[in-house]
PDB file of C-alpha atoms in Angstrom:
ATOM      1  CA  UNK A   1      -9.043 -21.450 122.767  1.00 65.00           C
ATOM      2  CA  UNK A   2      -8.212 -19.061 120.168  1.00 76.00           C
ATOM      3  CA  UNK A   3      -9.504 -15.883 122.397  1.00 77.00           C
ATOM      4  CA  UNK A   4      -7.602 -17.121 125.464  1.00 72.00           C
ATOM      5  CA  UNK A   5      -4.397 -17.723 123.446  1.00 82.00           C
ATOM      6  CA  UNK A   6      -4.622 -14.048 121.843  1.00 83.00           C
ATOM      7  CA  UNK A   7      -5.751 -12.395 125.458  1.00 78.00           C
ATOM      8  CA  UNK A   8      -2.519 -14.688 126.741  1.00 76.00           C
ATOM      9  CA  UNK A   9      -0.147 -12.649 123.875  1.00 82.00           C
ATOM     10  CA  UNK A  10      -1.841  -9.492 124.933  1.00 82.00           C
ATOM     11  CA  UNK A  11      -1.225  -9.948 128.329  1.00 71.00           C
ATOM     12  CA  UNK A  12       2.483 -11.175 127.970  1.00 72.00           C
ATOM     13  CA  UNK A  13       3.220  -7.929 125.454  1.00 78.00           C
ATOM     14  CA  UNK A  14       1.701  -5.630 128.189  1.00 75.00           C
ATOM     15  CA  UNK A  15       3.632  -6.744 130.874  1.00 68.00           C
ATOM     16  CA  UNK A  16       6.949  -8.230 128.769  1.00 73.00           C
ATOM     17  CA  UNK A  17       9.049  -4.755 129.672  1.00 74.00           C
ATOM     18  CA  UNK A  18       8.597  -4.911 133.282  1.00 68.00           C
ATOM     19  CA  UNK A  19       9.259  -8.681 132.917  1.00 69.00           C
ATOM     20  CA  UNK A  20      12.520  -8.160 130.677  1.00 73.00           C
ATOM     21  CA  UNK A  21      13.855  -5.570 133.485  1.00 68.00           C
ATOM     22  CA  UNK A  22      13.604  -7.600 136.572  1.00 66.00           C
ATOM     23  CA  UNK A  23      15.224 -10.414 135.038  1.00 70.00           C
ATOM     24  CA  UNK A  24      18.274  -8.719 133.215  1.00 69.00           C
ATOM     25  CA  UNK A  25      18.427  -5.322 135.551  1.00 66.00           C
ATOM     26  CA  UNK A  26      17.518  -7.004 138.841  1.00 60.00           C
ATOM     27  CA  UNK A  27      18.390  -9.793 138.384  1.00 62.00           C
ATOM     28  CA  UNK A  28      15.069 -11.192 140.035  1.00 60.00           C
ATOM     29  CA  UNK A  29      12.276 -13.701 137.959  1.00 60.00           C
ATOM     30  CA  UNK A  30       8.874 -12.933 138.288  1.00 60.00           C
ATOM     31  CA  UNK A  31       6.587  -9.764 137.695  1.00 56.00           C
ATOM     32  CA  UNK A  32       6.983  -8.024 141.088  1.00 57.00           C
ATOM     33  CA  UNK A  33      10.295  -6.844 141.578  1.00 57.00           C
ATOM     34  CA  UNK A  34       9.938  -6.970 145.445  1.00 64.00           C
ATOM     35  CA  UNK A  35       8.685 -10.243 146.279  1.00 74.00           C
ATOM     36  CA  UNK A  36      12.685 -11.331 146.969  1.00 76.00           C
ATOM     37  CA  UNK A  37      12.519  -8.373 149.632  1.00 78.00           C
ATOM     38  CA  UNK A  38       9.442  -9.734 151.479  1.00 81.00           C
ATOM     39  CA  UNK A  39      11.269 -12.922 151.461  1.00 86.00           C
ATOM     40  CA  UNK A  40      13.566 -11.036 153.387  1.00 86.00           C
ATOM     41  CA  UNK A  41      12.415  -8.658 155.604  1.00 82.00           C
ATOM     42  CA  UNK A  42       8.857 -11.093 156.711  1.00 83.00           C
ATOM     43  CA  UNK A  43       9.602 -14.439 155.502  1.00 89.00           C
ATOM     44  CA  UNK A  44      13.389 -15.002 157.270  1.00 90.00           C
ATOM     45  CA  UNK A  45      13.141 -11.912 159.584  1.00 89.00           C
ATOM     46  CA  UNK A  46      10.121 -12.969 161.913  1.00 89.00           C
ATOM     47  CA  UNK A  47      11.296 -16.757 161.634  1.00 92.00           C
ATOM     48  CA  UNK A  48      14.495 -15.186 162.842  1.00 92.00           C
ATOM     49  CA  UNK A  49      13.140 -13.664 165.567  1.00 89.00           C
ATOM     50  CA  UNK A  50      10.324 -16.260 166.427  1.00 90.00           C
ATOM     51  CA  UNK A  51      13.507 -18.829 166.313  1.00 91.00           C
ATOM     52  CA  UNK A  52      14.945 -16.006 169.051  1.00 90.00           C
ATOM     53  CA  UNK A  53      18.378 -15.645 167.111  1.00 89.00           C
ATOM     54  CA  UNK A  54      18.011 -12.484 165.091  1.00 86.00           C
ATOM     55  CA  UNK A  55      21.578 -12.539 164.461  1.00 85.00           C
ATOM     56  CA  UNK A  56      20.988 -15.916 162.390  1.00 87.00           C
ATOM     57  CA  UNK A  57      19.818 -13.697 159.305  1.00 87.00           C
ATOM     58  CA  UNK A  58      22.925 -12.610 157.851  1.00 83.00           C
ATOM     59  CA  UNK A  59      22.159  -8.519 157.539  1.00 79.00           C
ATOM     60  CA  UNK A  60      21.872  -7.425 153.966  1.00 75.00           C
ATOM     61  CA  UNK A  61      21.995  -2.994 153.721  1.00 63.00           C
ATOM     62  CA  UNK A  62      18.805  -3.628 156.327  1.00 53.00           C
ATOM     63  CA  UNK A  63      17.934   0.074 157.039  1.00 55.00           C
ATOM     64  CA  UNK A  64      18.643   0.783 153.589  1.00 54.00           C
ATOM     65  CA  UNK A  65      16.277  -1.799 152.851  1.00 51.00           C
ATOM     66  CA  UNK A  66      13.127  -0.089 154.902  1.00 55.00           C
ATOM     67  CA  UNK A  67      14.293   3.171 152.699  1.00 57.00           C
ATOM     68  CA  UNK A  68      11.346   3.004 150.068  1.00 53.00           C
ATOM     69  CA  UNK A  69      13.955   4.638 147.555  1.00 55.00           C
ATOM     70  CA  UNK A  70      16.163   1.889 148.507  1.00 57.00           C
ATOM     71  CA  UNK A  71      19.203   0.328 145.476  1.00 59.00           C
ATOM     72  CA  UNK A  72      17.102  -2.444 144.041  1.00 62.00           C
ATOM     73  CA  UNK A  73      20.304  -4.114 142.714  1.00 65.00           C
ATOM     74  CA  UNK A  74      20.725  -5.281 146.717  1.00 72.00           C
ATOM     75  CA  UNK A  75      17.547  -7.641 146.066  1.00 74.00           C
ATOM     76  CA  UNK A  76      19.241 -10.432 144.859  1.00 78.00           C
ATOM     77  CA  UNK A  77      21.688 -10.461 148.196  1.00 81.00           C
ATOM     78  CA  UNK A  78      18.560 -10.187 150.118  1.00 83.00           C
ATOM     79  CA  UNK A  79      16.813 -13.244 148.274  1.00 83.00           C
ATOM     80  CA  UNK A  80      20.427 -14.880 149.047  1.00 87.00           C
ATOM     81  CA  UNK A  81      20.652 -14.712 152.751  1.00 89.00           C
ATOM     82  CA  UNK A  82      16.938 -15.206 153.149  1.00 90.00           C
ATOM     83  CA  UNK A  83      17.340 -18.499 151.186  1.00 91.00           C
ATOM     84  CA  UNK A  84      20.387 -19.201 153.727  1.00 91.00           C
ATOM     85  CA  UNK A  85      18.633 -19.286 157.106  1.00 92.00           C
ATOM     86  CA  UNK A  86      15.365 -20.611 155.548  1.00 93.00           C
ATOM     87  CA  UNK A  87      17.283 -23.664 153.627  1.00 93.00           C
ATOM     88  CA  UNK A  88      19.222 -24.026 156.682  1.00 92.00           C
ATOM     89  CA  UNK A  89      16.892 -25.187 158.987  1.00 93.00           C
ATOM     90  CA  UNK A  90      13.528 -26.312 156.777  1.00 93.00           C
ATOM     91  CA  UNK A  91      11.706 -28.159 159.225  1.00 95.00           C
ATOM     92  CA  UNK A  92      11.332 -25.528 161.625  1.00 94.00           C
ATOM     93  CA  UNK A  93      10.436 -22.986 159.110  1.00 94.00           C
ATOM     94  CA  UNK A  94       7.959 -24.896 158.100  1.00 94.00           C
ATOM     95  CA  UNK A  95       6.838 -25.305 161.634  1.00 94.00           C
ATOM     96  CA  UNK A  96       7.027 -21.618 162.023  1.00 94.00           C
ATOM     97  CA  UNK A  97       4.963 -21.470 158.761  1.00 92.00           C
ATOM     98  CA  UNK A  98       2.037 -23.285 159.821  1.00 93.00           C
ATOM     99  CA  UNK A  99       1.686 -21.903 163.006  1.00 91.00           C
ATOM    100  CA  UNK A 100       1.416 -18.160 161.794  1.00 90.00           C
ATOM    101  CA  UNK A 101      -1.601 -18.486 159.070  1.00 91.00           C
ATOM    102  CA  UNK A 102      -3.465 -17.874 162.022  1.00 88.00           C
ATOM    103  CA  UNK A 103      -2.014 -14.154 161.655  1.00 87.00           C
ATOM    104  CA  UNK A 104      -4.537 -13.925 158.059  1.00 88.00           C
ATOM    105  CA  UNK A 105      -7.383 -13.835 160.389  1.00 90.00           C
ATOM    106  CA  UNK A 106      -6.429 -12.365 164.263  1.00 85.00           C
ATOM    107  CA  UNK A 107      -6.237  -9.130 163.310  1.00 82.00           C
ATOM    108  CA  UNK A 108      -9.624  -7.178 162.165  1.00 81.00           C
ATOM    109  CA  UNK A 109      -7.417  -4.152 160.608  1.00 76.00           C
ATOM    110  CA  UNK A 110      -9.954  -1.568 162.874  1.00 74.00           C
ATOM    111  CA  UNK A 111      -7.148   0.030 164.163  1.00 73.00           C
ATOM    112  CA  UNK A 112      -6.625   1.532 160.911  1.00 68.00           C
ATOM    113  CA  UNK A 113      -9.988   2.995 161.357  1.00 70.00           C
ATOM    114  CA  UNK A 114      -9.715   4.143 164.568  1.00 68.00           C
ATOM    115  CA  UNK A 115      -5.826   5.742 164.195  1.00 65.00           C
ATOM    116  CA  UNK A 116      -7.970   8.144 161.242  1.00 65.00           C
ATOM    117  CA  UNK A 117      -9.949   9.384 164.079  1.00 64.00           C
ATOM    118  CA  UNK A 118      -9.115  12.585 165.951  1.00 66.00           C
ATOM    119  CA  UNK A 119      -9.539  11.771 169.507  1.00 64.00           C
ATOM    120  CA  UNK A 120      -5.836  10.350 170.644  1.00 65.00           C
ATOM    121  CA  UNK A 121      -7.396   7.842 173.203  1.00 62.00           C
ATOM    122  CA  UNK A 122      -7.879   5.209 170.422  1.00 62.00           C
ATOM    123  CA  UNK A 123      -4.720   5.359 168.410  1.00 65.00           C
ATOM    124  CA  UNK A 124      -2.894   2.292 168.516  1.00 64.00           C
ATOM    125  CA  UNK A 125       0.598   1.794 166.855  1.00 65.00           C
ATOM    126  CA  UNK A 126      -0.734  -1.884 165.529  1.00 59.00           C
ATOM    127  CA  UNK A 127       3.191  -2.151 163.619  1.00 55.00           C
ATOM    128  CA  UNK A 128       2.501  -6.043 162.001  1.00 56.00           C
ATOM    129  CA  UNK A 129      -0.137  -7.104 163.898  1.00 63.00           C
ATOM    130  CA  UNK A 130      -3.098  -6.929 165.485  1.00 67.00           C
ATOM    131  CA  UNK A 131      -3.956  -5.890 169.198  1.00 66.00           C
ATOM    132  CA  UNK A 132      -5.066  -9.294 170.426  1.00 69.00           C
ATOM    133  CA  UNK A 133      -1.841 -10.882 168.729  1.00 72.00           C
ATOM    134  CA  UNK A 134       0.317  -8.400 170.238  1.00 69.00           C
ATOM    135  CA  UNK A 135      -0.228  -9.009 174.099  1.00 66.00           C
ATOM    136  CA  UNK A 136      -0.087  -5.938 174.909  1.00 68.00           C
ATOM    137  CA  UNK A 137      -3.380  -5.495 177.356  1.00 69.00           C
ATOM    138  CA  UNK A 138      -1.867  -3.843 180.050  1.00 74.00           C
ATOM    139  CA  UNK A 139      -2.450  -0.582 178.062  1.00 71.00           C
ATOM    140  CA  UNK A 140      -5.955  -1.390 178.394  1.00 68.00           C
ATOM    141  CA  UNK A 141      -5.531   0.197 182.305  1.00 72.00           C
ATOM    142  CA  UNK A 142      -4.680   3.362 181.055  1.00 70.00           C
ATOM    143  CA  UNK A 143      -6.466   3.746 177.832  1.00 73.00           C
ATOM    144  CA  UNK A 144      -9.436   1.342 178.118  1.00 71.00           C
ATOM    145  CA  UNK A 145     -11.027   2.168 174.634  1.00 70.00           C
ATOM    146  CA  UNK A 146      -8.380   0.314 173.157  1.00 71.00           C
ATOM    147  CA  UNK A 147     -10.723  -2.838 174.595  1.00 78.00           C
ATOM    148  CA  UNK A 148     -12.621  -1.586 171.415  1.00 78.00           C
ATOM    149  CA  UNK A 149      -9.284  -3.333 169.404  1.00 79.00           C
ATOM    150  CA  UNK A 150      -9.729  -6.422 171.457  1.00 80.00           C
ATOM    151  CA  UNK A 151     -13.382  -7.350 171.155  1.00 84.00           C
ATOM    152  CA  UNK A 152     -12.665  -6.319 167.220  1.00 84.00           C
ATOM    153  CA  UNK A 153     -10.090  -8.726 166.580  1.00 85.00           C
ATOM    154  CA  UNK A 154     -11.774 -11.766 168.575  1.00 88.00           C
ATOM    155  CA  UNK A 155     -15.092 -10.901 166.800  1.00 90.00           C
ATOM    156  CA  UNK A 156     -13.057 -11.462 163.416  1.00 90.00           C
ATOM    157  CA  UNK A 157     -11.775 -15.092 164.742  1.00 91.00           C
ATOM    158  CA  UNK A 158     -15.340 -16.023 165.673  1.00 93.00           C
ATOM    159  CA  UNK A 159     -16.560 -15.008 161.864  1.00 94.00           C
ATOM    160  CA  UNK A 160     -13.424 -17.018 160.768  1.00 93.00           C
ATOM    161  CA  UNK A 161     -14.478 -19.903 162.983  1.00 94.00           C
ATOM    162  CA  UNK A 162     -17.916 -20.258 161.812  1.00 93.00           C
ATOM    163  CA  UNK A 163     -16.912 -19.585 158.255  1.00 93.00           C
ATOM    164  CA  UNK A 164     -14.309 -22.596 158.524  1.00 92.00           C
ATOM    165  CA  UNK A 165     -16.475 -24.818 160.086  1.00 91.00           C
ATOM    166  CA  UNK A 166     -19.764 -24.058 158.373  1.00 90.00           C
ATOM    167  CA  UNK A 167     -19.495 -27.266 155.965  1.00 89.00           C
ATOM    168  CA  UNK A 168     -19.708 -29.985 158.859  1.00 86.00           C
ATOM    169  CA  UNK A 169     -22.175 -27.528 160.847  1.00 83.00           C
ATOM    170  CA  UNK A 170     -24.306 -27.111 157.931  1.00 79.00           C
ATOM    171  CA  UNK A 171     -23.903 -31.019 157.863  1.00 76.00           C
ATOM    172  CA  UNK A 172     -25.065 -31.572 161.092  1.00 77.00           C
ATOM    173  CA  UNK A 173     -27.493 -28.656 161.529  1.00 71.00           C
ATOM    174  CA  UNK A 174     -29.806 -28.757 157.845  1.00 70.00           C
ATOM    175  CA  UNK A 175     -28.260 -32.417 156.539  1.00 70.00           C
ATOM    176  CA  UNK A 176     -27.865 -30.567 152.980  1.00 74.00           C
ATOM    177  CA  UNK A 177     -24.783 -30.837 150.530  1.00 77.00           C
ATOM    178  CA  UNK A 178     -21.522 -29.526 152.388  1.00 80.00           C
ATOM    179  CA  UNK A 179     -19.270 -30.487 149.404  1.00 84.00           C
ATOM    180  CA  UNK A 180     -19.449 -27.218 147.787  1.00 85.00           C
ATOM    181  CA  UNK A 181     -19.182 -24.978 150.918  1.00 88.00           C
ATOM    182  CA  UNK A 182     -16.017 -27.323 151.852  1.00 89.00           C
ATOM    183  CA  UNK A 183     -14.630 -25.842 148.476  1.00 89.00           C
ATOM    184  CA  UNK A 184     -14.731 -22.765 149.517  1.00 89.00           C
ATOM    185  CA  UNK A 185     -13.152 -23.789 153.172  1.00 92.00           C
ATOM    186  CA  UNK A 186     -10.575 -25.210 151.457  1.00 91.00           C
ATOM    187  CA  UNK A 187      -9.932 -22.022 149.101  1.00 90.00           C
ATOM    188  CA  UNK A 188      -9.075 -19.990 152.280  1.00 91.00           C
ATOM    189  CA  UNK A 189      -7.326 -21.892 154.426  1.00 92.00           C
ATOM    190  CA  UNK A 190      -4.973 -22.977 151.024  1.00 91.00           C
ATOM    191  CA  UNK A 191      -4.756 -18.765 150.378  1.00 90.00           C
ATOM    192  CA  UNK A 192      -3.867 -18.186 154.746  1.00 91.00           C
ATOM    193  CA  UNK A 193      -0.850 -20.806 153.885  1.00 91.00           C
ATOM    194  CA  UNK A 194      -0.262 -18.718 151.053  1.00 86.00           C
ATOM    195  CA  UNK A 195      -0.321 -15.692 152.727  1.00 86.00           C
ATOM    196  CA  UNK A 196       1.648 -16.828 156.308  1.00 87.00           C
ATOM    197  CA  UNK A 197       3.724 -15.811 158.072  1.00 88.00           C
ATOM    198  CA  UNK A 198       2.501 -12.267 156.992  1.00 84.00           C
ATOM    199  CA  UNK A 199      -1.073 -12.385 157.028  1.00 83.00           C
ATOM    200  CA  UNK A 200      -3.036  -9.064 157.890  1.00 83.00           C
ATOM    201  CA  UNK A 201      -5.932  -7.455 157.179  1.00 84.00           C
ATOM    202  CA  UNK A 202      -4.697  -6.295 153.759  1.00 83.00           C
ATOM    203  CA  UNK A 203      -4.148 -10.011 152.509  1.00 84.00           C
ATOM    204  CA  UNK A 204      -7.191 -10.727 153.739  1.00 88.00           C
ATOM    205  CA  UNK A 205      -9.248  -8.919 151.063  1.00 86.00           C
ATOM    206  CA  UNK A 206      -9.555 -11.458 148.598  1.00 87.00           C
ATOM    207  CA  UNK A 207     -10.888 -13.868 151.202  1.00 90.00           C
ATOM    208  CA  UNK A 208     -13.319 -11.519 152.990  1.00 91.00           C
ATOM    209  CA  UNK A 209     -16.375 -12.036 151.081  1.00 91.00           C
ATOM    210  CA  UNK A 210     -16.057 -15.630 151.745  1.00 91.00           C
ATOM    211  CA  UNK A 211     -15.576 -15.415 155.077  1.00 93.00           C
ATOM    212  CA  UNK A 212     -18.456 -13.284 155.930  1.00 93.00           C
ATOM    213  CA  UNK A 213     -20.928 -15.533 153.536  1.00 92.00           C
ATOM    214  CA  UNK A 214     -20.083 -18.847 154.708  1.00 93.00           C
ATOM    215  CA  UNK A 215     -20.501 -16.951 158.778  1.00 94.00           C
ATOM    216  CA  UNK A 216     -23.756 -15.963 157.714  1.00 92.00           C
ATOM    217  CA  UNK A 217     -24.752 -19.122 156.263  1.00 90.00           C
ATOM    218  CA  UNK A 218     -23.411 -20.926 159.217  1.00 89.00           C
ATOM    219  CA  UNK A 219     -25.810 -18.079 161.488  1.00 89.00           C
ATOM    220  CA  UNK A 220     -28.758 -19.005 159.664  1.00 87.00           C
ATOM    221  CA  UNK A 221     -28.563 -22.514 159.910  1.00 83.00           C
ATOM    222  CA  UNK A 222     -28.549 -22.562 163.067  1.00 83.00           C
ATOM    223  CA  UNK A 223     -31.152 -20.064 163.518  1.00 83.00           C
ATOM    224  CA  UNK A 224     -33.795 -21.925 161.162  1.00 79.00           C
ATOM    225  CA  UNK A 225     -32.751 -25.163 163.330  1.00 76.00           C
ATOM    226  CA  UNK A 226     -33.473 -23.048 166.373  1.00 77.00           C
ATOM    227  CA  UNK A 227     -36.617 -21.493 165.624  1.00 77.00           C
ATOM    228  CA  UNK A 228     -38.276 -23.164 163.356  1.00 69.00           C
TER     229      UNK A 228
END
């Protein structure tokens, strides 16, 4: 207790002057200065848009906003009018909510790989999502290496698949203990609530190892069952 109290001090001290500026500069609580910005320009700007009134988010210095050298002291307007249109309408935000976790797991994040490459024929401008998620297939007639993109992202949602549903396969398939692996199930679909409406490959790096273990796991199960 004593050790986790001191490393608690430690760890307060450390991180007390970024702490002591966001609250009485910004004007914002929390360690990250930004997270009242994401609030804004993910959070209430795609539920905006999903709701198909973008004009429902009151507009805050927007472009100013993208500007990476943008006036921080315009965060706490942000957090306002984000707060406004979410507050307003809280069932079907959380409706919204739910139904974009999905977005923590349909895109693979390969087209970051492939836009590093030299040859132009598999750059994608992937914006906030992924190529499956996006719709946008009828570039697959002109460019069809971008089908590279496609199989990608749905190979992703079948590891995600067989990761999620490895405790009651593993269940069925072996008859061991699922309890633990259900942990772990739980674990990441709690962190893609977390994480929604933004989701992405980047998010997803916490979860990842999980993922691919529990698909694996879920592989071999049902291998053994089949050929032994």
């Amino acid at each position: 207790l004593k050790n986790f109290l001191l490393a608690f001090l430690i760890f307060l001290g450390v991180l007390s002057p970024c702490l002591f500026y966001n609250v009485f500069i910004l004007g914002t609580w929390g360690f990250y200065s930004q997270s009242d910005k994401a609030l804004y320009l993910y959070h209430a700007r795609l539920f905006s848009e999903w709701l198909g009134e973008p004009e429902a988010l009151r507009l805050v210095d927007y472009e100013e906003a993208l500007n990476k050298n943008f006036d921080m002291r315009i965060i706490p307007e942000m957090k306002k009018a984000a707060l406004e249109l979410i507050t307003s309408r809280p069932f079907e935000y959380a409706k919204f909510h739910l139904l974009k976790t999905h977005r923590l797991f349909s895109d693979s994040g390969f087209v970051n790989v492939l836009n590093g490459l030299s040859y132009s024929q598999f750059h994608y401008d992937s914006a906030q999502e992924g190529f499956l998620e996006s719709g946008d297939f009828q570039k697959l007639r002109a460019r069809p290496l971008l089908s590279v993109l496609l199989a990608a992202d749905l190979i992703f949602i079948l590891v995600t698949l067989l990761a999620v549903l490895n405790p009651f396969l593993s269940k069925k398939l072996s008859g061991e203990n699922y309890k633990p692996k259900l942990f772990f199930v739980s674990v990441i679909i709690l962190y893609a609530l977390l994480s929604s409406p933004i989701g992405g490959p980047r998010l997803r790096i916490p979860v990842n190892p999980l993922l691919f273990l529990l698909a694996l796991d879920t592989l071999k199960s049902w291998y053994e069952l089949r050929f032994s």
